[in-house]
Coordinates of C-alpha atoms in Angstrom, one line a residue:
Chain A
M1 CA 66.4 196.2 101.0
S2 CA 64.0 197.8 98.5
T3 CA 62.7 194.3 97.5
I4 CA 61.6 193.7 101.1
T5 CA 59.7 196.9 101.6
D6 CA 58.1 196.3 98.2
T7 CA 57.1 192.8 99.2
R8 CA 55.4 193.9 102.4
S9 CA 53.4 196.6 100.8
T10 CA 52.3 194.3 98.0
L11 CA 51.5 191.5 100.3
T12 CA 48.9 193.4 102.1
G13 CA 48.0 195.0 98.8
L14 CA 46.8 191.7 97.3
T15 CA 43.2 191.8 96.5
P16 CA 41.4 189.6 99.0
L17 CA 39.9 186.5 97.5
P18 CA 36.1 186.4 97.0
P19 CA 34.5 184.2 99.6
A20 CA 33.8 180.7 98.4
S21 CA 31.0 178.3 99.1
G22 CA 30.9 174.6 98.4
R23 CA 34.0 172.6 98.0
A24 CA 36.9 172.2 95.5
G25 CA 35.6 169.4 93.4
F26 CA 35.8 167.5 90.2
G27 CA 35.1 170.4 87.8
G28 CA 38.2 172.3 89.0
A29 CA 40.3 169.1 88.8
L30 CA 39.2 168.6 85.2
R31 CA 40.1 172.1 84.2
S32 CA 43.4 171.8 86.0
E33 CA 44.3 168.5 84.3
W34 CA 43.4 170.0 80.9
T35 CA 45.7 172.9 81.6
K36 CA 48.5 170.5 82.6
I37 CA 48.3 168.4 79.5
R38 CA 48.1 171.2 77.0
S39 CA 50.9 173.3 78.7
V40 CA 53.8 170.9 78.3
K41 CA 55.4 170.2 75.0
S42 CA 56.1 166.5 75.6
T43 CA 52.4 165.6 75.5
V44 CA 51.7 167.8 72.5
W45 CA 54.7 166.4 70.6
T46 CA 53.8 162.8 71.6
L47 CA 50.3 163.2 70.2
A48 CA 51.6 164.9 67.0
A49 CA 54.1 162.0 66.6
A50 CA 51.3 159.5 67.1
I51 CA 49.4 161.0 64.2
I52 CA 52.3 161.4 61.9
I53 CA 53.7 158.0 62.5
S54 CA 50.4 156.1 62.3
V55 CA 49.0 157.9 59.3
G56 CA 52.4 157.9 57.6
I57 CA 52.9 154.2 58.0
S58 CA 49.3 153.5 56.9
T59 CA 49.9 155.6 53.8
L60 CA 53.2 153.9 52.9
G61 CA 51.7 150.5 53.5
N62 CA 48.6 151.1 51.4
W63 CA 50.6 152.7 48.6
G64 CA 53.1 149.8 48.6
Q65 CA 50.5 147.0 48.8
A66 CA 48.2 148.6 46.3
S67 CA 50.9 149.3 43.7
H68 CA 52.5 145.8 44.0
T69 CA 49.5 143.5 44.2
S70 CA 48.8 141.0 41.4
L71 CA 45.4 140.1 42.8
S72 CA 42.3 141.0 41.0
A73 CA 39.8 143.5 42.3
A74 CA 37.5 140.6 43.2
D75 CA 40.2 138.8 45.2
L76 CA 41.2 142.0 46.9
A77 CA 37.6 142.7 48.0
R78 CA 37.6 139.4 49.9
R79 CA 40.5 140.6 52.1
D80 CA 40.1 142.9 55.1
L81 CA 41.3 146.0 53.3
V82 CA 39.7 148.2 55.9
Q83 CA 42.0 146.9 58.6
R84 CA 44.9 146.9 56.2
S85 CA 44.3 150.5 55.4
M86 CA 44.8 151.4 59.1
F87 CA 48.0 149.3 59.5
G88 CA 49.8 152.3 61.1
I89 CA 47.8 151.7 64.2
M90 CA 50.2 148.8 65.0
L91 CA 52.9 151.4 65.6
G92 CA 50.6 154.2 66.7
Q93 CA 49.5 152.1 69.7
L94 CA 53.1 152.3 71.0
V95 CA 53.1 156.1 70.9
M96 CA 49.7 156.1 72.6
V97 CA 51.3 153.9 75.3
V98 CA 53.9 156.6 75.8
F99 CA 51.2 159.3 75.9
G100 CA 49.1 157.4 78.5
A101 CA 52.2 156.7 80.6
L102 CA 53.6 160.2 80.6
A103 CA 50.2 161.7 81.6
I104 CA 50.8 160.2 85.0
T105 CA 54.4 159.2 85.4
S106 CA 55.7 162.6 84.5
E107 CA 54.1 163.9 87.7
Y108 CA 56.2 161.4 89.6
A109 CA 59.4 162.0 87.6
T110 CA 59.2 165.7 88.3
G111 CA 57.8 165.6 91.8
M112 CA 54.8 167.6 90.6
V113 CA 52.4 165.1 92.1
R114 CA 53.2 166.3 95.6
T115 CA 52.3 169.8 94.6
S116 CA 49.2 168.6 92.8
L117 CA 48.0 166.6 95.8
T118 CA 48.7 169.5 98.2
A119 CA 46.4 171.7 96.0
Q120 CA 43.8 168.9 95.9
P121 CA 44.4 166.2 98.5
R122 CA 41.2 164.4 97.6
R123 CA 43.1 162.0 95.4
L124 CA 40.1 160.4 93.6
H125 CA 39.3 163.7 92.0
V126 CA 42.8 164.0 90.7
Y127 CA 42.9 160.5 89.4
F128 CA 39.6 160.5 87.7
A129 CA 40.1 164.0 86.2
K130 CA 43.4 162.8 84.7
L131 CA 41.6 159.7 83.5
V132 CA 38.8 161.6 81.8
I133 CA 41.3 164.0 80.1
V134 CA 43.5 161.2 78.8
T135 CA 40.5 159.2 77.6
V136 CA 39.0 162.1 75.7
I137 CA 42.3 163.3 74.1
A138 CA 43.4 159.7 73.2
F139 CA 39.9 159.1 71.7
V140 CA 40.1 162.2 69.5
V141 CA 43.6 161.6 68.4
G142 CA 42.8 157.9 67.8
E143 CA 39.9 158.7 65.6
I144 CA 41.9 161.3 63.7
I145 CA 44.4 158.5 63.0
S146 CA 41.9 155.8 62.0
F147 CA 39.8 158.1 59.8
A148 CA 42.8 159.7 58.1
S149 CA 44.5 156.3 57.5
F150 CA 41.3 154.8 56.1
L151 CA 40.4 157.7 53.9
I152 CA 43.9 158.0 52.4
G153 CA 43.9 154.2 52.0
T154 CA 40.7 154.2 49.9
H155 CA 42.4 156.3 47.3
F156 CA 45.2 153.7 46.7
W157 CA 42.8 150.8 46.5
A158 CA 40.5 152.8 44.2
T159 CA 43.3 152.7 41.6
K160 CA 43.0 148.9 41.7
G161 CA 39.3 149.1 41.1
V162 CA 38.3 148.3 44.7
D163 CA 35.6 150.6 45.8
L164 CA 36.1 151.2 49.5
S165 CA 34.2 153.7 51.6
L166 CA 32.8 154.2 55.1
S167 CA 29.6 152.7 53.8
S168 CA 31.3 149.5 52.8
H169 CA 30.4 146.4 54.9
G170 CA 31.6 146.9 58.5
A171 CA 33.9 149.8 57.5
L172 CA 32.4 152.5 59.7
Q173 CA 32.5 150.3 62.8
A174 CA 36.0 149.2 62.1
V175 CA 37.3 152.8 61.5
I176 CA 35.7 154.1 64.7
G177 CA 37.1 150.9 66.3
G178 CA 40.6 151.9 65.2
G179 CA 40.4 155.0 67.3
L180 CA 38.9 153.1 70.2
Y181 CA 41.7 150.6 70.1
L182 CA 44.3 153.4 70.3
D183 CA 42.3 154.9 73.2
G184 CA 42.5 151.6 75.0
A185 CA 46.3 151.4 74.6
A186 CA 46.6 154.9 76.3
L187 CA 44.3 153.8 79.1
L188 CA 46.2 150.6 79.7
A189 CA 49.4 152.6 80.0
F190 CA 47.8 155.2 82.2
G191 CA 46.7 152.5 84.7
V192 CA 50.1 150.7 84.6
G193 CA 51.8 154.1 85.0
A194 CA 49.7 155.0 88.1
A195 CA 50.6 151.6 89.6
L196 CA 54.4 151.7 88.8
R197 CA 55.0 155.5 88.9
H198 CA 57.9 155.0 86.5
T199 CA 58.0 156.1 82.9
A200 CA 60.4 153.5 81.4
G201 CA 58.9 150.7 83.4
T202 CA 55.4 151.6 82.3
I203 CA 56.3 151.8 78.6
T204 CA 58.1 148.5 78.8
V205 CA 55.0 146.8 80.4
G206 CA 52.8 148.4 77.8
V207 CA 54.9 147.3 74.8
F208 CA 55.2 143.8 76.4
L209 CA 51.5 143.4 76.7
L210 CA 50.6 144.8 73.3
F211 CA 53.5 143.4 71.3
V212 CA 55.9 141.0 72.9
V213 CA 53.2 138.6 74.4
S214 CA 52.0 137.8 70.9
I215 CA 55.5 136.9 69.8
I216 CA 56.0 134.7 72.8
V217 CA 52.7 132.9 72.2
N218 CA 53.8 132.2 68.6
F219 CA 56.5 129.9 70.0
M220 CA 54.1 127.9 72.0
P221 CA 52.5 124.6 70.7
D222 CA 49.7 125.1 68.2
S223 CA 47.1 123.6 70.5
W224 CA 48.0 126.1 73.2
Q225 CA 47.9 129.0 70.8
A226 CA 44.4 128.1 69.8
D227 CA 43.2 128.7 73.4
I228 CA 45.4 131.7 74.3
D229 CA 45.7 133.7 71.1
K230 CA 42.3 135.3 71.0
Y231 CA 42.7 136.6 74.6
L232 CA 45.9 138.5 73.9
P233 CA 45.3 142.2 74.2
A234 CA 46.3 143.0 70.6
N235 CA 44.3 140.1 69.1
A236 CA 41.2 140.7 71.1
G237 CA 41.3 144.4 70.6
G238 CA 42.3 144.0 67.0
Q239 CA 38.8 142.6 66.3
V240 CA 37.2 146.0 66.8
W241 CA 39.1 147.5 63.9
A242 CA 38.6 144.6 61.6
T243 CA 35.8 143.7 59.3
Q244 CA 36.6 140.0 59.2
H245 CA 36.8 138.0 62.4
T246 CA 38.4 134.6 61.7
A247 CA 41.8 134.3 63.2
D248 CA 44.5 132.2 61.7
V249 CA 44.4 129.9 64.8
G250 CA 41.4 129.2 66.9
T251 CA 38.2 131.2 66.8
A252 CA 38.4 134.9 67.1
F253 CA 36.0 137.1 69.1
G254 CA 33.5 139.3 67.3
A255 CA 34.3 143.0 67.1
W256 CA 32.7 144.2 70.4
A257 CA 33.3 141.0 72.4
G258 CA 37.0 141.3 71.4
F259 CA 37.0 144.9 72.4
A260 CA 35.4 144.1 75.7
V261 CA 38.2 141.6 76.4
Y262 CA 40.8 144.2 75.4
I263 CA 39.3 146.9 77.6
C264 CA 39.3 144.4 80.5
Y265 CA 43.1 144.6 80.5
A266 CA 42.9 148.4 80.7
V267 CA 40.3 148.3 83.4
I268 CA 42.4 145.9 85.5
A269 CA 45.4 148.2 85.1
L270 CA 43.3 151.3 85.9
L271 CA 42.0 149.7 89.1
A272 CA 45.5 148.7 90.2
G273 CA 46.6 152.2 89.4
L274 CA 43.7 153.7 91.3
L275 CA 44.5 151.6 94.4
V276 CA 48.1 152.6 94.4
F277 CA 47.3 156.3 93.7
K278 CA 44.8 156.4 96.5
R279 CA 46.7 154.5 99.1
K280 CA 50.4 154.8 98.7
D281 CA 52.4 157.7 100.0
A282 CA 53.0 160.3 97.3
Chain B
M1 CA 45.9 175.8 113.8
I2 CA 48.1 172.7 113.3
E3 CA 47.8 170.0 115.8
A4 CA 49.6 166.7 115.9
V5 CA 48.8 164.0 118.3
G6 CA 51.0 160.9 118.7
L7 CA 52.1 161.2 115.1
T8 CA 54.1 158.2 114.1
K9 CA 55.6 157.1 110.8
R10 CA 57.5 153.8 110.3
Y11 CA 59.5 152.9 107.3
G12 CA 60.2 149.2 107.6
D13 CA 62.0 148.9 110.9
R14 CA 63.0 152.5 111.1
L15 CA 60.9 155.0 113.0
A16 CA 61.1 158.3 111.1
V17 CA 58.6 160.0 113.4
D18 CA 57.9 158.7 116.8
Q19 CA 54.9 159.7 118.9
L20 CA 55.1 163.3 118.0
S21 CA 52.6 165.7 119.6
F22 CA 52.7 169.4 119.2
S23 CA 50.6 172.3 118.1
V24 CA 51.4 175.3 115.9
K25 CA 49.5 178.5 116.7
A26 CA 48.3 181.4 114.5
G27 CA 49.9 184.8 114.5
Q28 CA 53.5 183.7 115.0
V29 CA 56.3 182.1 113.2
T30 CA 56.9 178.6 114.5
G31 CA 60.3 177.1 113.8
F32 CA 60.5 173.4 113.2
L33 CA 64.0 172.5 114.1
G34 CA 66.0 169.3 114.0
P35 CA 69.1 167.9 112.5
N36 CA 69.0 166.4 109.0
G37 CA 67.0 163.2 109.0
A38 CA 65.2 164.1 112.2
G39 CA 61.8 163.6 110.5
K40 CA 60.8 167.2 109.7
S41 CA 59.9 166.6 106.1
T42 CA 58.1 163.4 106.9
T43 CA 56.0 165.3 109.5
M44 CA 55.2 168.0 107.1
R45 CA 54.1 165.5 104.4
M46 CA 51.9 163.8 107.0
I47 CA 50.3 167.2 107.8
L48 CA 49.4 167.5 104.1
G49 CA 48.2 163.9 103.8
L50 CA 50.9 163.1 101.2
D51 CA 52.2 160.4 103.6
A52 CA 49.8 158.5 105.8
P53 CA 50.8 158.2 109.4
T54 CA 51.4 154.7 110.8
S55 CA 49.5 155.9 113.8
G56 CA 48.4 159.1 115.5
R57 CA 46.7 162.0 113.7
V58 CA 47.3 165.5 112.6
T59 CA 44.7 168.2 111.9
V60 CA 44.7 171.6 110.3
G61 CA 42.1 174.0 111.6
G62 CA 40.5 171.2 113.5
K63 CA 40.1 168.6 110.7
P64 CA 42.3 166.5 108.5
F65 CA 43.7 168.5 105.7
A66 CA 42.1 166.3 103.0
Q67 CA 38.7 167.4 104.3
A68 CA 39.3 171.1 103.8
A69 CA 36.6 172.6 101.6
Y70 CA 39.1 174.5 99.6
P71 CA 42.5 173.1 100.5
M72 CA 44.5 175.9 99.0
R73 CA 42.6 178.5 101.0
E74 CA 43.5 176.5 104.1
V75 CA 47.1 175.6 103.7
G76 CA 49.8 176.9 101.4
A77 CA 52.9 174.8 101.4
L78 CA 56.4 174.9 99.9
L79 CA 57.9 171.5 100.6
D80 CA 60.2 171.1 97.6
A81 CA 60.8 173.9 95.2
K82 CA 61.7 171.3 92.5
A83 CA 58.3 169.6 92.7
V84 CA 57.2 171.3 89.5
H85 CA 57.1 170.1 85.9
G86 CA 60.0 171.9 84.4
G87 CA 58.5 171.9 81.0
R88 CA 55.5 174.1 82.1
S89 CA 55.7 177.9 82.3
A90 CA 55.4 179.5 85.7
Y91 CA 52.1 181.0 84.7
N92 CA 50.6 177.7 83.6
H93 CA 52.0 175.9 86.7
L94 CA 50.2 178.3 88.9
L95 CA 47.1 178.3 86.7
C96 CA 46.6 174.6 86.9
L97 CA 46.9 174.8 90.7
A98 CA 44.5 177.7 91.0
Q99 CA 41.9 175.9 88.8
T100 CA 41.7 173.0 91.3
N101 CA 40.4 175.3 93.9
N102 CA 38.3 177.5 91.6
L103 CA 40.6 180.5 92.4
P104 CA 40.2 183.5 90.1
T105 CA 42.7 183.5 87.2
R106 CA 43.8 187.1 88.0
R107 CA 45.2 185.7 91.3
V108 CA 47.9 184.0 89.3
D109 CA 49.1 187.3 87.9
E110 CA 49.0 188.9 91.4
V111 CA 51.1 186.3 93.1
L112 CA 53.6 186.3 90.2
E113 CA 53.9 190.0 90.6
L114 CA 54.3 189.7 94.4
V115 CA 57.2 187.3 94.2
G116 CA 58.8 189.2 91.4
L117 CA 58.4 186.6 88.6
A118 CA 56.0 188.5 86.4
A119 CA 58.6 189.1 83.8
V120 CA 59.4 185.4 83.4
A121 CA 55.8 184.2 83.8
K122 CA 55.7 182.7 80.3
K123 CA 59.1 181.0 80.6
R124 CA 59.4 177.3 81.4
S125 CA 60.5 176.8 85.0
K126 CA 63.2 174.4 83.9
G127 CA 65.5 177.3 83.3
F128 CA 64.9 179.0 86.7
S129 CA 67.6 179.5 89.2
L130 CA 67.3 178.1 92.7
G131 CA 66.0 181.4 94.0
M132 CA 63.5 181.8 91.2
G133 CA 62.2 178.2 91.8
Q134 CA 61.8 179.1 95.5
R135 CA 59.9 182.2 94.6
L136 CA 57.6 180.1 92.3
G137 CA 57.0 177.7 95.1
I138 CA 56.1 180.6 97.4
A139 CA 53.8 182.0 94.8
A140 CA 52.0 178.7 94.7
A141 CA 51.7 178.6 98.5
L142 CA 50.2 182.1 98.5
L143 CA 47.7 181.5 95.7
G144 CA 44.8 180.5 97.9
D145 CA 45.4 183.3 100.5
P146 CA 45.8 180.5 103.1
Q147 CA 45.5 180.8 106.8
V148 CA 48.3 178.3 107.3
L149 CA 51.7 178.4 105.6
M150 CA 54.3 175.7 105.7
F151 CA 57.8 176.0 104.4
D152 CA 60.4 173.2 104.4
E153 CA 63.9 174.5 104.6
P154 CA 63.0 177.6 102.5
V155 CA 66.3 179.3 102.6
N156 CA 68.5 176.3 101.6
G157 CA 70.8 177.4 98.9
L158 CA 69.5 181.0 98.7
D159 CA 71.7 184.1 98.5
P160 CA 71.6 186.6 101.4
E161 CA 69.1 188.8 99.7
G162 CA 66.8 185.9 99.1
I163 CA 67.1 184.7 102.7
L164 CA 66.2 188.2 103.9
W165 CA 63.2 188.3 101.6
I166 CA 61.9 185.0 102.8
R167 CA 62.5 185.9 106.5
N168 CA 60.6 189.1 106.2
L169 CA 57.8 187.5 104.2
M170 CA 57.3 184.9 106.9
K171 CA 57.2 187.5 109.6
A172 CA 54.8 189.6 107.6
L173 CA 52.5 186.6 107.1
A174 CA 52.5 185.9 110.8
A175 CA 51.9 189.5 111.6
E176 CA 48.7 189.2 109.5
G177 CA 47.5 186.6 111.9
R178 CA 48.4 183.5 109.8
T179 CA 50.0 180.4 111.1
V180 CA 53.5 180.0 109.8
F181 CA 55.4 176.7 110.2
V182 CA 58.9 176.7 108.9
S183 CA 61.5 173.9 109.2
S184 CA 65.2 174.3 109.4
H185 CA 68.2 172.4 110.5
L186 CA 70.0 175.6 111.4
M187 CA 69.3 177.1 114.8
S188 CA 70.9 180.4 113.7
E189 CA 68.3 180.7 111.0
M190 CA 65.5 180.4 113.5
E191 CA 67.0 182.7 116.0
N192 CA 66.1 185.7 113.8
T193 CA 62.8 184.5 112.5
A194 CA 60.9 182.3 114.8
D195 CA 58.8 183.2 117.9
H196 CA 58.2 179.6 118.9
L197 CA 60.2 176.5 118.4
V198 CA 59.3 172.8 118.0
V199 CA 62.5 170.9 118.1
I200 CA 62.8 167.3 117.2
G201 CA 65.6 164.7 117.0
R202 CA 65.3 161.2 115.6
G203 CA 61.6 161.7 115.1
R204 CA 61.0 162.5 118.8
L205 CA 59.9 165.8 120.3
V206 CA 62.9 167.4 122.1
A207 CA 61.4 170.9 122.9
D208 CA 58.2 172.8 122.3
C209 CA 58.6 176.3 123.7
S210 CA 59.1 180.0 122.9
V211 CA 62.5 181.0 121.6
Q212 CA 63.2 182.9 124.8
E213 CA 62.4 179.8 126.9
F214 CA 64.6 177.8 124.7
I215 CA 67.5 180.1 125.3
D216 CA 66.8 180.3 129.1
N217 CA 66.5 176.6 129.5
N218 CA 69.2 175.4 127.2
S219 CA 72.0 178.0 127.1
E220 CA 73.5 178.6 130.5
L221 CA 74.7 182.1 131.1
S222 CA 78.3 182.3 132.3
I223 CA 80.3 185.2 133.5
R224 CA 83.8 186.0 132.4
V225 CA 86.0 187.5 135.1
K226 CA 89.4 188.8 134.3
T227 CA 91.7 189.2 137.3
P228 CA 95.4 189.1 138.1
E229 CA 94.6 187.0 141.2
L230 CA 93.1 183.9 139.6
T231 CA 93.8 181.4 142.4
K232 CA 92.4 183.6 145.1
L233 CA 89.2 184.5 143.3
N234 CA 88.7 180.8 142.2
T235 CA 88.7 179.7 145.9
V236 CA 86.3 182.5 147.0
L237 CA 83.8 181.8 144.2
T238 CA 84.0 178.0 144.6
D239 CA 83.3 178.3 148.3
K240 CA 80.1 180.1 147.3
G241 CA 79.0 177.2 145.1
A242 CA 80.0 178.6 141.7
I243 CA 81.4 176.4 139.0
V244 CA 84.6 177.9 137.8
R245 CA 86.7 177.1 134.7
A246 CA 89.9 178.7 133.6
D247 CA 89.5 180.8 130.4
G248 CA 93.0 181.4 129.3
D249 CA 95.7 182.6 131.7
E250 CA 94.0 185.7 133.0
A251 CA 90.3 185.0 133.2
L252 CA 87.8 182.6 134.7
L253 CA 84.4 181.5 133.4
V254 CA 81.9 181.3 136.2
T255 CA 78.5 179.8 136.2
R256 CA 75.8 179.5 138.9
L257 CA 76.6 182.9 140.3
G258 CA 75.4 186.2 139.1
M259 CA 77.5 189.2 137.9
T260 CA 76.6 191.3 141.0
E261 CA 77.5 188.6 143.5
I262 CA 80.8 187.9 141.8
G263 CA 81.6 191.7 141.8
D264 CA 80.7 192.0 145.5
L265 CA 82.6 188.9 146.5
A266 CA 85.7 190.2 144.8
F267 CA 85.3 193.6 146.4
D268 CA 84.8 192.1 149.9
N269 CA 87.9 189.9 149.5
G270 CA 90.0 192.7 148.1
I271 CA 90.5 191.0 144.7
R272 CA 91.2 193.3 141.8
V273 CA 88.8 192.7 138.8
H274 CA 89.7 194.0 135.4
E275 CA 86.7 192.7 133.5
L276 CA 83.3 191.3 134.3
S277 CA 81.1 190.3 131.3
P278 CA 78.2 187.9 130.6
I279 CA 78.8 185.2 128.0
Q280 CA 75.7 183.7 126.5
A281 CA 76.2 180.3 124.8
S282 CA 74.8 180.6 121.3
L283 CA 71.5 179.0 120.5
E284 CA 73.4 177.0 117.9
Q285 CA 75.4 175.4 120.7
A286 CA 72.3 174.9 122.8
F287 CA 70.6 173.2 119.9
M288 CA 73.6 171.0 119.2
E289 CA 73.9 170.1 122.9
L290 CA 70.2 169.2 122.9
T291 CA 70.1 167.1 119.8
K292 CA 73.6 165.6 119.9
D293 CA 72.2 162.3 121.1
S294 CA 69.6 162.2 118.3
V295 CA 71.7 163.1 115.3
E296 CA 71.3 160.3 112.9
Y297 CA 74.5 160.4 111.0
H298 CA 77.4 161.6 113.1
A299 CA 80.5 163.0 111.6
A300 CA 83.7 162.7 113.6
V301 CA 84.2 166.1 115.3
P302 CA 87.8 167.3 115.3
A303 CA 89.3 167.2 118.8
G304 CA 89.7 170.4 120.8
K305 CA 86.4 171.9 119.8
G306 CA 84.6 171.5 123.1
A307 CA 81.4 173.4 123.7

């Protein structure tokens, strides 16, 4: 019984809220989404994993290739060592897919989305606040991965007499591009996640689009590949973290044209996600 | 404060909520009663804009909830205590909600204190018991000091102390002039808490009245008369238009005739009466009687349990 009397006295004892003017808007939604993402271990660990896996694979790859190559420094310099130095992005993109997916699907898996939308029923605020937070975090983590991979890689190639630095031809754009590519992977997954509301399904679609599609196209007739290949998300997006833009088959896009095509996939997914998030019962 | 007009929700070919119109007033606890699957939760989700009505509309304080300037200051709701991310601490859960409505951070500590979760504020809610989860949900509902509070089956699975706590909280909130709308599938629960009832069955409105009216309209008062002269009394009462049933070997259950009239009639006819007592059918029975045609999934009722 003591609990009850306590409750009553405390209830009336709550300090009244200061009066508020205006409306609950985008700023509050942004702060809220930032709190959400930093306060669960799964997102923090996913991002840590993205960095460790990507930079780790890049380092191993560079070390292995640099120590086993029989090519001369001049021959090596003709290759796209910048892109090669960031090889870990190939795996890192999958972890970024998981991050982008979880940012939205975990709300559905736990039911939190209903609590979120009760606090802020203006759904566009919630969607775009999440989108901004995911974009910024994935960008920062992506750039950490690409810069760390590249800078570590340059040391291995230096032992082979190749002088590689951010001022090398196209290097800076490609390294920044590496982070952008990873950001795009997270955004693609976020959009798909908002549309599907299901973690495993979203990750499957993300992996399919970024990985499996390329494998399937490889089994198509050469003449088809020439037309299709450059439009595949990974191939189009891959141009932005490369310094050389001639694909094996067909003609590749330039760095930014390729990135634009790649981002189109993300934008389509994000629009589909927006539509579902706005319209469908939560 | 809450007003639903012709609210309808259709899932495929099933009508979950069917032309529901009712209003919930401030300053009292309004019980939202109906068997499982009657459409209570769906209705509450539509009030909050989580589900869009197929037709009809519902407003809170005169406008759709989504248009509220500060939604959390308008409505605090606990629909599902499990609708939290278990990996987040109680404090951070409340903080991320408070931030959406620009509520001061100290408010988080205050409501945690109020519901008795201050000691576990930094713990992840995954490890919370049912009762603690419920308290966290209530803390979230109270964050914005809202004028309207909605609770969906708040006492489900709680221990007696928790039930009492919630009951008193709801009464206290209503006494402060707030609108309190609470759903339950148990009439007995509402009997002690609610002032007003909105009863639905299969998505349709069955009753919208005060608890007293509900009792008066739906549970007939009968009088139990114990007498050694059953047959004689039966004849006398039946002649006066009473409906009489046998209650065991020594008593009659009489309806449609008051206690005074029965006593006088017995005296006038020289019939000895050993007991004369009013029997009120329980609200639970009245509720079951009222909604028996609208229960969605019937269980076979064991024979011999007539109402």
